Amino acid sequence: MNAAANLPLTDCPAVALAPLAGITDLPFRQVVAGFGASWVVSEMVASQEMVQAKASVRDRAELGFDQRATAVQLAGRDPYWMAEAARMVAANGAALIDINMGCPAKKVVGGMSGSALLREPDHALRLIEAVVAAVDVPVTLKTRLGWDDDSLNAADVALRAQNAGIQLVTIHGRTRCQFYKGHADWAAIRAVREAVDIPVIANGDIVDHATAVQALDQSGADGVMIGRGAQGRPWVLAQIAARMSGALVPKAPGENEFTEMVSNHYEAMLRFYGMSLGLRVARKHLGWYMDTAGTLPGLRHAVLTAASPQSVLSLIPDAMSQTAPVAA
């Protein structure tokens, strides 16, 4: 990892939180970072909308800039707007800027952003060069194996990105046309690892220590990025990192600690989004926490349909005390 010694990485192998639309907002990233992660990444932010000050987009990138190891992921097609957005978030204290070349969503691809750039590597390179030239903080890249099985060009894209100044690349082990179907092909990431000198992070279907070890063994990567595996279990990144580095593995929070964590996260979401939107956004996180706790169906329904924060907070202790939280 010496090639990127100035990145805010923990000891190898790195274990980072993946950007997830509608999920890795500031409150959730703070919870994950509180347990320990190599770095955490914002939801994907549209670069032009960021610069033009659309409030909802800026909310997505809101970082809590006094914290270390935070990254903003930018998406876009125009080098000018990508560079301007990069300058904006770097000036506000982002530790990393990540360029999205992996999102498979039709809306993003239709705008010729995200994984659509895998079909236009020359244009993708211009975006990369513009962002790298615009800021002093490290710039990373997240992409996929290729557009489809007939165009597995991730190794070539990664090498060109490295030569343009990218300091780390994360590869989701699927093509764009696979979306999230099937299983991530960790072994296919090895071609990228062999093509570049910068750190390579494996992503896709990594949910616990066992899958993290398998992904590293098959890919040869320097670390892993975890998304869905952290839902309802924000401590798993710290546990996986400790196991892989031989450090003392922190225990999953006990019943009282779990209840306090969920309550604090819930209140943080209400503060961040405001009462009306916060009540709705919080339900998915509460659902994942109740999956982890094994909450009984009736109590689960009561939590998810409660009409006031006070009612939810009064139900959380019972809802989170069904079973001990599951470790990584």
mmCIF file of C-alpha atoms in Angstrom:
data_model
loop_
_atom_site.group_PDB
_atom_site.id
_atom_site.type_symbol
_atom_site.label_atom_id
_atom_site.label_comp_id
_atom_site.label_asym_id
_atom_site.label_seq_id
_atom_site.Cartn_x
_atom_site.Cartn_y
_atom_site.Cartn_z
ATOM 1 C CA MET A 1 0.000 0.000 0.000
ATOM 2 C CA ASN A 2 3.031 2.287 -0.057
ATOM 3 C CA ALA A 3 1.923 3.686 -3.404
ATOM 4 C CA ALA A 4 -0.866 5.508 -1.599
ATOM 5 C CA ALA A 5 0.655 6.129 1.798
ATOM 6 C CA ASN A 6 -1.047 9.512 2.019
ATOM 7 C CA LEU A 7 -4.504 7.967 1.828
ATOM 8 C CA PRO A 8 -6.349 7.732 5.165
ATOM 9 C CA LEU A 9 -6.075 3.942 5.255
ATOM 10 C CA THR A 10 -5.828 1.736 8.277
ATOM 11 C CA ASP A 11 -3.315 -1.096 8.357
ATOM 12 C CA CYS A 12 -3.717 -3.526 5.487
ATOM 13 C CA PRO A 13 -5.949 -5.008 4.432
ATOM 14 C CA ALA A 14 -8.265 -2.032 4.215
ATOM 15 C CA VAL A 15 -11.969 -2.421 4.984
ATOM 16 C CA ALA A 16 -14.079 0.464 3.677
ATOM 17 C CA LEU A 17 -17.758 1.336 3.591
ATOM 18 C CA ALA A 18 -19.176 1.332 0.060
ATOM 19 C CA PRO A 19 -21.319 4.182 -1.248
ATOM 20 C CA LEU A 20 -24.975 3.152 -1.309
ATOM 21 C CA ALA A 21 -27.687 5.433 -2.667
ATOM 22 C CA GLY A 22 -30.180 6.388 0.015
ATOM 23 C CA ILE A 23 -28.197 4.587 2.711
ATOM 24 C CA THR A 24 -24.683 5.931 3.301
ATOM 25 C CA ASP A 25 -25.830 9.364 4.396
ATOM 26 C CA LEU A 26 -24.013 11.304 7.097
ATOM 27 C CA PRO A 27 -25.798 9.725 10.090
ATOM 28 C CA PHE A 28 -25.058 6.171 8.936
ATOM 29 C CA ARG A 29 -21.462 6.960 7.994
ATOM 30 C CA GLN A 30 -20.922 8.425 11.448
ATOM 31 C CA VAL A 31 -22.185 5.244 13.083
ATOM 32 C CA VAL A 32 -19.923 3.044 10.944
ATOM 33 C CA ALA A 33 -16.927 5.334 11.426
ATOM 34 C CA GLY A 34 -17.544 5.292 15.166
ATOM 35 C CA PHE A 35 -16.881 1.554 15.274
ATOM 36 C CA GLY A 36 -13.920 1.828 12.899
ATOM 37 C CA ALA A 37 -13.466 1.699 9.123
ATOM 38 C CA SER A 38 -10.546 2.433 6.821
ATOM 39 C CA TRP A 39 -12.720 5.081 5.199
ATOM 40 C CA VAL A 40 -16.368 5.737 4.439
ATOM 41 C CA VAL A 41 -17.880 7.019 1.205
ATOM 42 C CA SER A 42 -20.848 9.301 0.635
ATOM 43 C CA GLU A 43 -23.771 8.460 -1.552
ATOM 44 C CA MET A 44 -23.054 9.185 -5.209
ATOM 45 C CA VAL A 45 -23.359 12.925 -5.875
ATOM 46 C CA ALA A 46 -24.130 14.404 -9.296
ATOM 47 C CA SER A 47 -21.332 16.891 -9.922
ATOM 48 C CA GLN A 48 -23.217 19.578 -11.841
ATOM 49 C CA GLU A 49 -26.138 19.581 -9.414
ATOM 50 C CA MET A 50 -23.658 19.849 -6.536
ATOM 51 C CA VAL A 51 -22.059 22.971 -7.964
ATOM 52 C CA GLN A 52 -25.423 24.498 -8.828
ATOM 53 C CA ALA A 53 -26.444 24.189 -5.189
ATOM 54 C CA LYS A 54 -29.396 21.831 -5.216
ATOM 55 C CA ALA A 55 -29.947 21.308 -1.500
ATOM 56 C CA SER A 56 -30.804 17.613 -1.651
ATOM 57 C CA VAL A 57 -27.581 16.852 -3.507
ATOM 58 C CA ARG A 58 -25.487 18.781 -1.033
ATOM 59 C CA ASP A 59 -27.195 16.911 1.790
ATOM 60 C CA ARG A 60 -25.992 13.674 0.244
ATOM 61 C CA ALA A 61 -22.401 14.850 0.376
ATOM 62 C CA GLU A 62 -22.665 16.401 3.844
ATOM 63 C CA LEU A 63 -19.739 14.833 5.615
ATOM 64 C CA GLY A 64 -19.148 16.226 9.028
ATOM 65 C CA PHE A 65 -15.932 17.714 7.711
ATOM 66 C CA ASP A 66 -14.182 17.614 11.059
ATOM 67 C CA GLN A 67 -13.935 13.831 10.731
ATOM 68 C CA ARG A 68 -11.070 11.952 9.100
ATOM 69 C CA ALA A 69 -11.258 9.235 6.454
ATOM 70 C CA THR A 70 -14.328 10.540 4.659
ATOM 71 C CA ALA A 71 -14.815 10.513 0.903
ATOM 72 C CA VAL A 72 -17.287 12.106 -1.462
ATOM 73 C CA GLN A 73 -18.181 10.094 -4.538
ATOM 74 C CA LEU A 74 -18.800 12.241 -7.615
ATOM 75 C CA ALA A 75 -20.571 11.228 -10.798
ATOM 76 C CA GLY A 76 -20.850 13.106 -14.043
ATOM 77 C CA ARG A 77 -19.953 13.330 -17.703
ATOM 78 C CA ASP A 78 -18.577 16.844 -18.084
ATOM 79 C CA PRO A 79 -14.935 17.403 -17.015
ATOM 80 C CA TYR A 80 -15.673 21.030 -16.073
ATOM 81 C CA TRP A 81 -18.463 20.194 -13.635
ATOM 82 C CA MET A 82 -16.553 17.238 -12.203
ATOM 83 C CA ALA A 83 -13.550 19.471 -11.523
ATOM 84 C CA GLU A 84 -15.687 22.240 -10.003
ATOM 85 C CA ALA A 85 -17.510 19.794 -7.728
ATOM 86 C CA ALA A 86 -14.190 18.269 -6.680
ATOM 87 C CA ARG A 87 -12.834 21.699 -5.755
ATOM 88 C CA MET A 88 -15.956 22.409 -3.728
ATOM 89 C CA VAL A 89 -15.872 19.277 -1.612
ATOM 90 C CA ALA A 90 -12.093 19.358 -1.185
ATOM 91 C CA ALA A 91 -12.304 22.962 0.034
ATOM 92 C CA ASN A 92 -14.817 21.820 2.632
ATOM 93 C CA GLY A 93 -12.496 19.124 3.971
ATOM 94 C CA ALA A 94 -13.200 15.867 2.151
ATOM 95 C CA ALA A 95 -10.262 13.515 2.708
ATOM 96 C CA LEU A 96 -10.863 11.630 -0.543
ATOM 97 C CA ILE A 97 -12.691 12.180 -3.807
ATOM 98 C CA ASP A 98 -13.975 9.057 -5.518
ATOM 99 C CA ILE A 99 -15.041 9.038 -9.172
ATOM 100 C CA ASN A 100 -18.050 6.865 -9.943
ATOM 101 C CA MET A 101 -17.658 4.707 -13.042
ATOM 102 C CA GLY A 102 -19.646 1.779 -11.709
ATOM 103 C CA CYS A 103 -23.256 2.748 -11.080
ATOM 104 C CA PRO A 104 -25.435 0.574 -13.364
ATOM 105 C CA ALA A 105 -28.728 2.435 -12.839
ATOM 106 C CA LYS A 106 -30.537 3.251 -16.065
ATOM 107 C CA LYS A 107 -31.017 6.887 -15.079
ATOM 108 C CA VAL A 108 -27.280 7.327 -14.487
ATOM 109 C CA VAL A 109 -26.182 5.341 -17.521
ATOM 110 C CA GLY A 110 -28.745 7.157 -19.652
ATOM 111 C CA GLY A 111 -26.989 10.387 -18.726
ATOM 112 C CA MET A 112 -23.733 8.835 -19.910
ATOM 113 C CA SER A 113 -22.314 8.719 -16.381
ATOM 114 C CA GLY A 114 -21.455 5.870 -14.028
ATOM 115 C CA SER A 115 -20.688 2.577 -15.737
ATOM 116 C CA ALA A 116 -21.574 4.049 -19.153
ATOM 117 C CA LEU A 117 -18.059 5.542 -19.068
ATOM 118 C CA LEU A 118 -16.637 2.017 -19.418
ATOM 119 C CA ARG A 119 -17.771 2.213 -23.036
ATOM 120 C CA GLU A 120 -15.890 5.477 -23.501
ATOM 121 C CA PRO A 121 -12.520 5.075 -21.779
ATOM 122 C CA ASP A 122 -10.991 8.039 -23.606
ATOM 123 C CA HIS A 123 -13.694 10.342 -22.304
ATOM 124 C CA ALA A 124 -13.470 8.731 -18.851
ATOM 125 C CA LEU A 125 -9.773 9.566 -18.836
ATOM 126 C CA ARG A 126 -10.541 13.234 -19.487
ATOM 127 C CA LEU A 127 -12.846 13.270 -16.466
ATOM 128 C CA ILE A 128 -10.172 11.664 -14.330
ATOM 129 C CA GLU A 129 -7.496 14.094 -15.477
ATOM 130 C CA ALA A 130 -9.768 17.069 -14.765
ATOM 131 C CA VAL A 131 -10.531 15.961 -11.206
ATOM 132 C CA VAL A 132 -6.932 15.031 -10.371
ATOM 133 C CA ALA A 133 -5.714 18.405 -11.651
ATOM 134 C CA ALA A 134 -8.364 20.283 -9.672
ATOM 135 C CA VAL A 135 -7.528 19.116 -6.146
ATOM 136 C CA ASP A 136 -4.668 18.210 -3.846
ATOM 137 C CA VAL A 137 -6.497 15.456 -1.956
ATOM 138 C CA PRO A 138 -6.209 11.860 -3.205
ATOM 139 C CA VAL A 139 -8.571 10.873 -6.013
ATOM 140 C CA THR A 140 -9.807 7.292 -6.292
ATOM 141 C CA LEU A 141 -11.930 5.416 -8.814
ATOM 142 C CA LYS A 142 -14.763 2.915 -8.393
ATOM 143 C CA THR A 143 -15.819 0.885 -11.407
ATOM 144 C CA ARG A 144 -16.828 -2.577 -12.638
ATOM 145 C CA LEU A 145 -15.229 -5.378 -14.634
ATOM 146 C CA GLY A 146 -16.574 -3.909 -17.871
ATOM 147 C CA TRP A 147 -19.775 -3.053 -19.659
ATOM 148 C CA ASP A 148 -20.580 -6.690 -20.468
ATOM 149 C CA ASP A 149 -18.823 -10.045 -20.802
ATOM 150 C CA ASP A 150 -17.515 -9.072 -24.228
ATOM 151 C CA SER A 151 -15.815 -5.906 -22.970
ATOM 152 C CA LEU A 152 -13.975 -6.697 -19.744
ATOM 153 C CA ASN A 153 -11.747 -3.633 -19.844
ATOM 154 C CA ALA A 154 -11.335 -2.851 -16.136
ATOM 155 C CA ALA A 155 -7.601 -3.637 -16.157
ATOM 156 C CA ASP A 156 -6.935 -1.262 -19.041
ATOM 157 C CA VAL A 157 -9.116 1.458 -17.528
ATOM 158 C CA ALA A 158 -7.387 1.064 -14.164
ATOM 159 C CA LEU A 159 -3.917 1.308 -15.700
ATOM 160 C CA ARG A 160 -4.824 4.459 -17.610
ATOM 161 C CA ALA A 161 -6.394 5.878 -14.457
ATOM 162 C CA GLN A 162 -3.244 5.148 -12.481
ATOM 163 C CA ASN A 163 -1.136 6.923 -15.082
ATOM 164 C CA ALA A 164 -3.469 9.919 -14.823
ATOM 165 C CA GLY A 165 -2.996 10.182 -11.073
ATOM 166 C CA ILE A 166 -5.662 7.950 -9.533
ATOM 167 C CA GLN A 167 -4.267 6.605 -6.262
ATOM 168 C CA LEU A 168 -6.594 3.667 -5.605
ATOM 169 C CA VAL A 169 -9.191 1.748 -7.599
ATOM 170 C CA THR A 170 -12.167 -0.244 -6.336
ATOM 171 C CA ILE A 171 -13.590 -2.945 -8.589
ATOM 172 C CA HIS A 172 -17.080 -4.350 -8.213
ATOM 173 C CA GLY A 173 -16.822 -7.908 -9.479
ATOM 174 C CA ARG A 174 -19.670 -7.684 -11.973
ATOM 175 C CA THR A 175 -20.215 -6.086 -15.361
ATOM 176 C CA ARG A 176 -22.712 -3.293 -15.815
ATOM 177 C CA CYS A 177 -25.076 -5.590 -17.677
ATOM 178 C CA GLN A 178 -25.134 -7.971 -14.723
ATOM 179 C CA PHE A 179 -26.404 -5.197 -12.450
ATOM 180 C CA TYR A 180 -26.473 -7.080 -9.114
ATOM 181 C CA LYS A 181 -27.465 -10.497 -10.452
ATOM 182 C CA GLY A 182 -25.515 -13.670 -9.903
ATOM 183 C CA HIS A 183 -22.413 -13.601 -7.751
ATOM 184 C CA ALA A 184 -19.519 -11.170 -7.883
ATOM 185 C CA ASP A 185 -16.522 -12.629 -9.716
ATOM 186 C CA TRP A 186 -13.698 -11.841 -7.297
ATOM 187 C CA ALA A 187 -11.188 -13.863 -9.319
ATOM 188 C CA ALA A 188 -11.715 -11.570 -12.321
ATOM 189 C CA ILE A 189 -10.466 -8.636 -10.215
ATOM 190 C CA ARG A 190 -7.006 -10.227 -10.188
ATOM 191 C CA ALA A 191 -6.377 -8.963 -13.733
ATOM 192 C CA VAL A 192 -6.686 -5.419 -12.387
ATOM 193 C CA ARG A 193 -4.433 -6.175 -9.433
ATOM 194 C CA GLU A 194 -1.761 -7.452 -11.841
ATOM 195 C CA ALA A 195 -2.089 -4.449 -14.170
ATOM 196 C CA VAL A 196 -1.491 -1.632 -11.686
ATOM 197 C CA ASP A 197 0.814 -0.655 -8.841
ATOM 198 C CA ILE A 198 -1.762 1.313 -6.855
ATOM 199 C CA PRO A 199 -3.984 -0.380 -4.245
ATOM 200 C CA VAL A 200 -6.942 -2.366 -5.548
ATOM 201 C CA ILE A 201 -10.058 -2.879 -3.449
ATOM 202 C CA ALA A 202 -12.494 -5.746 -4.088
ATOM 203 C CA ASN A 203 -16.229 -5.075 -3.879
ATOM 204 C CA GLY A 204 -19.401 -7.075 -4.343
ATOM 205 C CA ASP A 205 -21.098 -9.706 -2.124
ATOM 206 C CA ILE A 206 -18.643 -9.224 0.742
ATOM 207 C CA VAL A 207 -20.738 -9.364 3.896
ATOM 208 C CA ASP A 208 -18.588 -10.929 6.637
ATOM 209 C CA HIS A 209 -15.095 -12.135 7.501
ATOM 210 C CA ALA A 210 -15.417 -15.379 5.542
ATOM 211 C CA THR A 211 -16.431 -13.660 2.302
ATOM 212 C CA ALA A 212 -13.804 -10.960 2.826
ATOM 213 C CA VAL A 213 -11.082 -13.608 3.062
ATOM 214 C CA GLN A 214 -12.398 -15.395 -0.026
ATOM 215 C CA ALA A 215 -12.513 -12.150 -1.983
ATOM 216 C CA LEU A 216 -8.934 -11.256 -1.043
ATOM 217 C CA ASP A 217 -7.653 -14.756 -1.811
ATOM 218 C CA GLN A 218 -9.305 -14.891 -5.221
ATOM 219 C CA SER A 219 -8.609 -11.312 -6.297
ATOM 220 C CA GLY A 220 -5.234 -10.612 -4.720
ATOM 221 C CA ALA A 221 -6.700 -7.235 -3.735
ATOM 222 C CA ASP A 222 -5.343 -5.004 -0.997
ATOM 223 C CA GLY A 223 -8.640 -4.623 0.780
ATOM 224 C CA VAL A 224 -12.398 -4.933 0.580
ATOM 225 C CA MET A 225 -15.349 -2.574 0.370
ATOM 226 C CA ILE A 226 -18.556 -3.576 2.132
ATOM 227 C CA GLY A 227 -22.021 -2.209 1.492
ATOM 228 C CA ARG A 228 -25.078 -4.313 2.252
ATOM 229 C CA GLY A 229 -23.184 -6.330 4.860
ATOM 230 C CA ALA A 230 -23.114 -3.262 7.098
ATOM 231 C CA GLN A 231 -26.861 -2.708 7.028
ATOM 232 C CA GLY A 232 -28.142 -3.328 10.524
ATOM 233 C CA ARG A 233 -24.610 -4.263 11.624
ATOM 234 C CA PRO A 234 -22.433 -1.152 11.369
ATOM 235 C CA TRP A 235 -19.754 -2.734 13.540
ATOM 236 C CA VAL A 236 -18.877 -5.492 11.063
ATOM 237 C CA LEU A 237 -16.224 -3.465 9.217
ATOM 238 C CA ALA A 238 -14.243 -2.987 12.406
ATOM 239 C CA GLN A 239 -14.577 -6.679 13.263
ATOM 240 C CA ILE A 240 -13.472 -7.831 9.811
ATOM 241 C CA ALA A 241 -10.512 -5.452 9.801
ATOM 242 C CA ALA A 242 -9.404 -6.688 13.218
ATOM 243 C CA ARG A 243 -9.669 -10.350 12.234
ATOM 244 C CA MET A 244 -7.698 -9.836 9.053
ATOM 245 C CA SER A 245 -4.954 -7.855 10.769
ATOM 246 C CA GLY A 246 -4.657 -10.196 13.753
ATOM 247 C CA ALA A 247 -5.818 -7.552 16.213
ATOM 248 C CA LEU A 248 -8.218 -8.065 19.090
ATOM 249 C CA VAL A 249 -11.682 -8.365 17.561
ATOM 250 C CA PRO A 250 -14.198 -5.970 19.112
ATOM 251 C CA LYS A 251 -17.402 -7.579 20.278
ATOM 252 C CA ALA A 252 -20.739 -6.740 18.759
ATOM 253 C CA PRO A 253 -22.612 -4.338 21.035
ATOM 254 C CA GLY A 254 -24.527 -5.967 23.851
ATOM 255 C CA GLU A 255 -28.241 -5.430 24.343
ATOM 256 C CA ASN A 256 -27.969 -2.087 26.144
ATOM 257 C CA GLU A 257 -25.273 -0.762 23.813
ATOM 258 C CA PHE A 258 -27.238 -1.896 20.759
ATOM 259 C CA THR A 259 -30.388 -0.173 21.980
ATOM 260 C CA GLU A 260 -28.483 3.036 22.693
ATOM 261 C CA MET A 261 -26.785 2.941 19.287
ATOM 262 C CA VAL A 262 -30.089 2.477 17.433
ATOM 263 C CA SER A 263 -31.769 5.245 19.428
ATOM 264 C CA ASN A 264 -28.903 7.641 18.788
ATOM 265 C CA HIS A 265 -28.855 6.804 15.075
ATOM 266 C CA TYR A 266 -32.613 7.332 14.870
ATOM 267 C CA GLU A 267 -32.407 10.749 16.503
ATOM 268 C CA ALA A 268 -29.473 11.710 14.265
ATOM 269 C CA MET A 269 -31.553 10.904 11.176
ATOM 270 C CA LEU A 270 -34.384 13.106 12.445
ATOM 271 C CA ARG A 271 -31.979 15.989 13.006
ATOM 272 C CA PHE A 272 -30.354 15.531 9.610
ATOM 273 C CA TYR A 273 -33.485 15.179 7.470
ATOM 274 C CA GLY A 274 -36.056 16.985 9.580
ATOM 275 C CA MET A 275 -39.042 15.373 11.251
ATOM 276 C CA SER A 276 -41.242 14.450 8.285
ATOM 277 C CA LEU A 277 -38.600 13.044 5.949
ATOM 278 C CA GLY A 278 -36.549 11.638 8.813
ATOM 279 C CA LEU A 279 -39.429 9.461 9.998
ATOM 280 C CA ARG A 280 -39.616 7.842 6.553
ATOM 281 C CA VAL A 281 -35.889 7.509 5.923
ATOM 282 C CA ALA A 282 -35.306 5.947 9.337
ATOM 283 C CA ARG A 283 -37.672 3.043 8.733
ATOM 284 C CA LYS A 284 -35.307 1.119 6.478
ATOM 285 C CA HIS A 285 -32.485 1.355 9.001
ATOM 286 C CA LEU A 286 -34.808 0.368 11.830
ATOM 287 C CA GLY A 287 -35.918 -2.598 9.725
ATOM 288 C CA TRP A 288 -32.324 -3.762 9.253
ATOM 289 C CA TYR A 289 -31.607 -3.337 12.946
ATOM 290 C CA MET A 290 -34.674 -5.427 13.759
ATOM 291 C CA ASP A 291 -33.507 -8.085 11.289
ATOM 292 C CA THR A 292 -30.289 -8.265 13.290
ATOM 293 C CA ALA A 293 -32.127 -8.336 16.616
ATOM 294 C CA GLY A 294 -34.694 -10.920 15.516
ATOM 295 C CA THR A 295 -37.596 -8.665 16.478
ATOM 296 C CA LEU A 296 -40.976 -10.382 16.577
ATOM 297 C CA PRO A 297 -43.351 -9.509 13.707
ATOM 298 C CA GLY A 298 -45.945 -7.679 15.791
ATOM 299 C CA LEU A 299 -43.418 -5.462 17.502
ATOM 300 C CA ARG A 300 -41.652 -4.869 14.202
ATOM 301 C CA HIS A 301 -44.904 -3.670 12.652
ATOM 302 C CA ALA A 302 -45.528 -1.343 15.597
ATOM 303 C CA VAL A 303 -42.088 0.262 15.226
ATOM 304 C CA LEU A 304 -42.406 0.745 11.478
ATOM 305 C CA THR A 305 -45.905 2.229 11.654
ATOM 306 C CA ALA A 306 -45.491 4.451 14.717
ATOM 307 C CA ALA A 307 -46.548 7.979 13.888
ATOM 308 C CA SER A 308 -44.263 9.929 16.207
ATOM 309 C CA PRO A 309 -40.575 9.835 17.179
ATOM 310 C CA GLN A 310 -41.554 9.503 20.823
ATOM 311 C CA SER A 311 -43.510 6.331 20.062
ATOM 312 C CA VAL A 312 -40.621 4.858 18.078
ATOM 313 C CA LEU A 313 -38.091 5.665 20.802
ATOM 314 C CA SER A 314 -40.321 4.070 23.442
ATOM 315 C CA LEU A 315 -40.513 0.854 21.378
ATOM 316 C CA ILE A 316 -36.825 0.571 20.456
ATOM 317 C CA PRO A 317 -35.627 -1.008 23.758
ATOM 318 C CA ASP A 318 -38.037 -3.940 23.440
ATOM 319 C CA ALA A 319 -37.559 -4.219 19.667
ATOM 320 C CA MET A 320 -33.782 -4.437 19.946
ATOM 321 C CA SER A 321 -33.639 -6.876 22.843
ATOM 322 C CA GLN A 322 -34.978 -10.028 21.177
ATOM 323 C CA THR A 323 -31.563 -11.594 20.613
ATOM 324 C CA ALA A 324 -27.931 -10.557 20.785
ATOM 325 C CA PRO A 325 -26.683 -8.774 17.650
ATOM 326 C CA VAL A 326 -24.918 -10.963 15.109
ATOM 327 C CA ALA A 327 -21.151 -10.588 14.696
ATOM 328 C CA ALA A 328 -19.252 -10.557 11.430
#
